[in-house]
CSV table of C-alpha atoms in Angstrom, one decimal:
chain,number,residue,atom,x,y,z
A,1,ASP,CA,-68.3,75.2,-155.3
A,2,SER,CA,-72.0,75.3,-156.2
A,3,GLY,CA,-73.0,73.1,-153.2
A,4,VAL,CA,-74.6,70.5,-155.5
A,5,THR,CA,-72.9,67.1,-155.2
A,6,GLN,CA,-72.9,64.4,-157.8
A,7,THR,CA,-71.6,60.9,-157.5
A,8,PRO,CA,-69.8,59.1,-159.0
A,9,LYS,CA,-67.7,61.5,-161.1
A,10,HIS,CA,-67.1,58.9,-163.8
A,11,LEU,CA,-68.8,55.6,-164.7
A,12,ILE,CA,-67.6,53.1,-167.2
A,13,THR,CA,-69.9,50.3,-168.1
A,14,ALA,CA,-71.1,48.1,-170.9
A,15,THR,CA,-74.1,48.1,-173.2
A,16,GLY,CA,-77.2,46.5,-171.7
A,17,GLN,CA,-76.2,47.4,-168.2
A,18,ARG,CA,-78.0,49.6,-165.6
A,19,VAL,CA,-76.5,52.4,-163.6
A,20,THR,CA,-77.6,54.9,-160.9
A,21,LEU,CA,-76.4,58.4,-160.7
A,22,ARG,CA,-76.8,60.3,-157.4
A,23,CYS,CA,-77.4,64.0,-156.7
A,24,SER,CA,-77.4,65.9,-153.4
A,25,PRO,CA,-78.9,69.4,-153.9
A,26,ARG,CA,-77.8,72.6,-152.2
A,27,SER,CA,-79.0,72.9,-148.6
A,28,GLY,CA,-82.5,74.3,-148.7
A,29,ASP,CA,-83.1,73.7,-152.4
A,30,LEU,CA,-86.4,71.9,-153.1
A,31,SER,CA,-86.2,71.5,-156.9
A,32,VAL,CA,-83.8,69.1,-158.6
A,33,TYR,CA,-83.3,69.0,-162.4
A,34,TRP,CA,-81.4,66.5,-164.5
A,35,TYR,CA,-79.7,67.4,-167.8
A,36,GLN,CA,-77.7,65.4,-170.3
A,37,GLN,CA,-74.8,67.0,-172.2
A,38,SER,CA,-73.5,65.6,-175.4
A,39,LEU,CA,-71.2,67.1,-178.0
A,40,ASP,CA,-73.9,67.1,-180.7
A,41,GLN,CA,-77.0,68.0,-178.7
A,42,GLY,CA,-75.6,70.3,-176.1
A,43,LEU,CA,-77.3,70.5,-172.7
A,44,GLN,CA,-80.8,68.9,-172.8
A,45,PHE,CA,-83.3,68.8,-170.0
A,46,LEU,CA,-84.4,65.4,-168.8
A,47,ILE,CA,-86.6,65.6,-165.8
A,48,GLN,CA,-87.5,67.8,-162.8
A,49,TYR,CA,-88.6,67.0,-159.2
A,50,TYR,CA,-89.9,69.4,-156.7
A,51,ASN,CA,-90.1,68.4,-153.0
A,52,GLY,CA,-90.4,64.7,-153.9
A,53,GLU,CA,-92.9,65.1,-156.7
A,54,GLU,CA,-92.2,64.8,-160.5
A,55,ARG,CA,-92.7,68.2,-161.9
A,56,ALA,CA,-91.8,68.0,-165.6
A,57,LYS,CA,-90.4,65.7,-168.2
A,58,GLY,CA,-88.2,66.7,-171.1
A,59,ASN,CA,-86.4,64.6,-173.6
A,60,ILE,CA,-86.0,61.6,-171.3
A,61,LEU,CA,-86.0,58.1,-172.7
A,62,GLU,CA,-88.3,55.4,-171.3
A,63,ARG,CA,-85.2,53.5,-170.3
A,64,PHE,CA,-84.4,56.3,-167.9
A,65,SER,CA,-86.2,57.1,-164.7
A,66,ALA,CA,-85.6,59.3,-161.6
A,67,GLN,CA,-86.8,59.9,-158.2
A,68,GLN,CA,-86.4,62.4,-155.3
A,69,PHE,CA,-86.2,61.0,-151.8
A,70,PRO,CA,-87.6,62.6,-148.6
A,71,ASP,CA,-84.2,64.0,-147.8
A,72,LEU,CA,-84.3,65.7,-151.2
A,73,HIS,CA,-81.5,63.8,-152.8
A,74,SER,CA,-82.2,62.5,-156.2
A,75,GLU,CA,-81.2,59.5,-158.3
A,76,LEU,CA,-81.3,59.0,-162.0
A,77,ASN,CA,-81.5,55.4,-163.2
A,78,LEU,CA,-80.4,54.5,-166.7
A,79,SER,CA,-81.1,51.0,-167.9
A,80,SER,CA,-80.5,48.9,-171.0
A,81,LEU,CA,-77.6,51.2,-171.8
A,82,GLU,CA,-76.6,51.9,-175.4
A,83,LEU,CA,-73.5,53.4,-176.8
A,84,GLY,CA,-75.4,56.6,-177.5
A,85,ASP,CA,-76.1,57.1,-173.8
A,86,SER,CA,-72.4,58.1,-173.3
A,87,ALA,CA,-72.6,61.7,-172.1
A,88,LEU,CA,-72.2,64.0,-169.2
A,89,TYR,CA,-75.2,64.0,-166.8
A,90,PHE,CA,-75.7,67.0,-164.7
A,91,CYS,CA,-77.9,67.7,-161.8
A,92,ALA,CA,-79.0,71.2,-160.9
A,93,SER,CA,-81.0,72.5,-157.9
A,94,SER,CA,-82.9,75.6,-157.0
A,95,VAL,CA,-84.8,76.9,-154.0
A,96,MET,CA,-88.1,77.0,-155.9
A,97,ASP,CA,-89.2,76.7,-159.4
A,98,ASN,CA,-88.6,80.3,-160.6
A,99,GLN,CA,-85.2,80.7,-159.0
A,100,PRO,CA,-81.7,80.3,-160.7
A,101,GLN,CA,-80.4,76.8,-161.0
A,102,HIS,CA,-77.0,75.8,-159.7
A,103,PHE,CA,-75.2,72.8,-161.3
A,104,GLY,CA,-73.1,70.1,-159.9
A,105,ASP,CA,-69.9,68.9,-161.7
A,106,GLY,CA,-71.7,66.1,-163.4
A,107,THR,CA,-71.2,62.3,-163.9
A,108,ARG,CA,-69.3,61.3,-167.0
A,109,LEU,CA,-70.9,58.1,-168.3
A,110,SER,CA,-68.9,56.0,-170.8
A,111,ILE,CA,-70.5,53.0,-172.4
A,112,LEU,CA,-68.1,50.5,-173.9
B,1,GLN,CA,-85.0,76.1,-186.5
B,2,LYS,CA,-83.6,75.6,-183.0
B,3,GLU,CA,-85.2,77.5,-180.2
B,4,VAL,CA,-81.9,79.0,-179.1
B,5,GLU,CA,-79.0,79.7,-181.5
B,6,GLN,CA,-75.5,80.4,-180.3
B,7,ASP,CA,-72.4,80.7,-182.4
B,8,PRO,CA,-70.1,77.9,-181.1
B,9,GLY,CA,-66.9,79.8,-182.0
B,10,PRO,CA,-64.2,79.2,-181.0
B,11,LEU,CA,-63.5,82.9,-180.2
B,12,SER,CA,-60.0,83.9,-179.4
B,13,VAL,CA,-59.2,87.4,-178.0
B,14,PRO,CA,-56.1,89.1,-176.5
B,15,GLU,CA,-56.1,89.8,-172.7
B,16,GLY,CA,-57.8,93.0,-171.9
B,17,ALA,CA,-60.2,92.9,-174.9
B,18,ILE,CA,-63.9,93.4,-174.6
B,19,VAL,CA,-65.7,90.2,-175.5
B,20,SER,CA,-69.2,90.1,-176.9
B,21,LEU,CA,-71.2,86.8,-176.8
B,22,ASN,CA,-74.7,86.5,-178.3
B,23,CYS,CA,-77.7,84.3,-178.5
B,24,THR,CA,-80.9,84.6,-180.5
B,25,TYR,CA,-84.1,82.8,-179.7
B,26,SER,CA,-87.4,82.1,-181.5
B,27,ASN,CA,-89.8,81.4,-178.6
B,28,SER,CA,-91.4,84.6,-177.5
B,29,ALA,CA,-92.5,82.9,-174.3
B,30,PHE,CA,-89.0,83.0,-172.9
B,31,GLN,CA,-88.9,85.5,-170.1
B,32,TYR,CA,-86.0,84.6,-167.9
B,33,PHE,CA,-82.4,84.7,-169.3
B,34,MET,CA,-79.2,83.4,-167.9
B,35,TRP,CA,-75.6,83.1,-168.8
B,36,TYR,CA,-73.5,80.2,-167.5
B,37,ARG,CA,-69.7,79.7,-167.7
B,38,GLN,CA,-68.4,76.1,-168.0
B,39,TYR,CA,-64.8,75.2,-167.5
B,40,SER,CA,-63.5,71.9,-168.9
B,41,ARG,CA,-64.7,68.9,-166.8
B,42,LYS,CA,-66.8,71.1,-164.6
B,43,GLY,CA,-70.5,72.0,-164.3
B,44,PRO,CA,-72.1,75.2,-165.6
B,45,GLU,CA,-71.6,78.1,-163.2
B,46,LEU,CA,-74.3,80.8,-163.1
B,47,LEU,CA,-72.9,84.2,-164.1
B,48,MET,CA,-75.9,86.4,-164.8
B,49,TYR,CA,-79.7,86.1,-164.3
B,50,THR,CA,-82.2,88.5,-165.7
B,51,TYR,CA,-85.9,88.6,-166.5
B,52,SER,CA,-86.4,91.9,-168.2
B,53,SER,CA,-85.2,93.8,-171.2
B,54,GLY,CA,-82.3,96.1,-170.7
B,55,ASN,CA,-78.9,95.8,-169.2
B,56,LYS,CA,-77.7,94.2,-166.0
B,57,GLU,CA,-74.1,94.7,-164.8
B,58,ASP,CA,-72.0,92.7,-162.3
B,59,GLY,CA,-68.4,93.6,-162.1
B,60,ARG,CA,-66.7,93.0,-165.5
B,61,PHE,CA,-69.9,91.3,-166.9
B,62,THR,CA,-72.9,93.0,-168.5
B,63,ALA,CA,-75.9,91.1,-169.7
B,64,GLN,CA,-78.2,92.7,-172.2
B,65,VAL,CA,-81.6,91.5,-173.3
B,66,ASP,CA,-83.6,92.8,-176.2
B,67,LYS,CA,-87.0,91.0,-176.2
B,68,SER,CA,-88.3,92.8,-179.3
B,69,SER,CA,-85.4,91.4,-181.3
B,70,LYS,CA,-85.2,88.1,-179.4
B,71,TYR,CA,-81.5,88.7,-178.8
B,72,ILE,CA,-79.4,88.5,-175.7
B,73,SER,CA,-75.7,89.4,-175.2
B,74,LEU,CA,-73.0,89.0,-172.6
B,75,PHE,CA,-70.2,91.5,-172.5
B,76,ILE,CA,-66.9,90.8,-170.7
B,77,ARG,CA,-64.7,93.9,-170.1
B,78,ASP,CA,-61.0,93.6,-169.5
B,79,SER,CA,-61.0,89.9,-170.3
B,80,GLN,CA,-58.5,87.7,-168.4
B,81,PRO,CA,-57.0,84.3,-169.3
B,82,SER,CA,-59.1,82.9,-166.4
B,83,ASP,CA,-62.2,83.8,-168.5
B,84,SER,CA,-61.2,81.1,-171.0
B,85,ALA,CA,-64.2,78.8,-170.9
B,86,THR,CA,-67.4,77.8,-172.7
B,87,TYR,CA,-70.2,80.3,-172.2
B,88,LEU,CA,-73.8,79.1,-172.4
B,89,CYS,CA,-76.9,81.1,-172.7
B,90,ALA,CA,-80.1,79.6,-171.2
B,91,MET,CA,-83.7,80.6,-171.1
B,92,VAL,CA,-86.9,79.8,-169.3
B,93,PRO,CA,-90.5,80.6,-170.4
B,94,SER,CA,-92.9,82.5,-168.3
B,95,GLY,CA,-96.0,80.9,-166.7
B,96,ALA,CA,-96.6,78.3,-164.1
B,97,GLY,CA,-95.1,74.9,-164.4
B,98,SER,CA,-91.6,73.6,-165.0
B,99,TYR,CA,-88.6,75.9,-165.1
B,100,GLN,CA,-86.5,73.7,-167.3
B,101,LEU,CA,-83.7,75.6,-169.0
B,102,THR,CA,-83.3,75.6,-172.8
B,103,PHE,CA,-79.6,76.1,-173.6
B,104,GLY,CA,-77.7,77.4,-176.5
B,105,LYS,CA,-74.9,75.1,-177.5
B,106,GLY,CA,-72.2,77.4,-176.0
B,107,THR,CA,-69.4,79.6,-177.3
B,108,LYS,CA,-65.8,78.5,-176.5
B,109,LEU,CA,-63.7,81.5,-175.5
B,110,SER,CA,-60.0,81.7,-175.3
B,111,VAL,CA,-58.3,84.8,-173.8
B,112,ILE,CA,-54.6,84.9,-174.9
B,113,PRO,CA,-52.1,86.4,-172.4
């Protein structure tokens, strides 16, 4: 158990809808990262937050957004969902920027 | 050319064999190197973390980094059926700013009893 908790484990929804994925980092970790894993692209970095502030953006679509709250949990919001958004979404956390990242077990998003 | 190349396999070996997993990379700014293991329907689990050229050993696992060749390896000794998983290499560039990981696509390993 990595100590990173993601909910829900599985989401099934339809095109055009909006969903929110939640991540609780390991106790004491200030950095939260979001990644998308698909069969063809592998694991791709989406966005990072550090102690409530956005730190970096990767290959994140404009339809996606995230935030980190004062208690350090983070949410990833996906809107106007398309079939191609079906993937595994992982959250990772680390104590600080240059420390190893530990991953949760992900949320599997299925768009019908 | 992708920044990180990793042979997807699948790789099938008998129990007890030595397994060699490899990644090459093109970005010379990469300075931190990791190996993750991912079981089906689970998140990546950190196995090894290193930031210098050379070898690092942890139990049955040895990570090797050759920055001059832009090549990293993970060796698994006395492989066990429980080692059957997908192995992902990951890297981070040096310098201030984000420490986003760039992953290889993973090698699927099966260890046959």
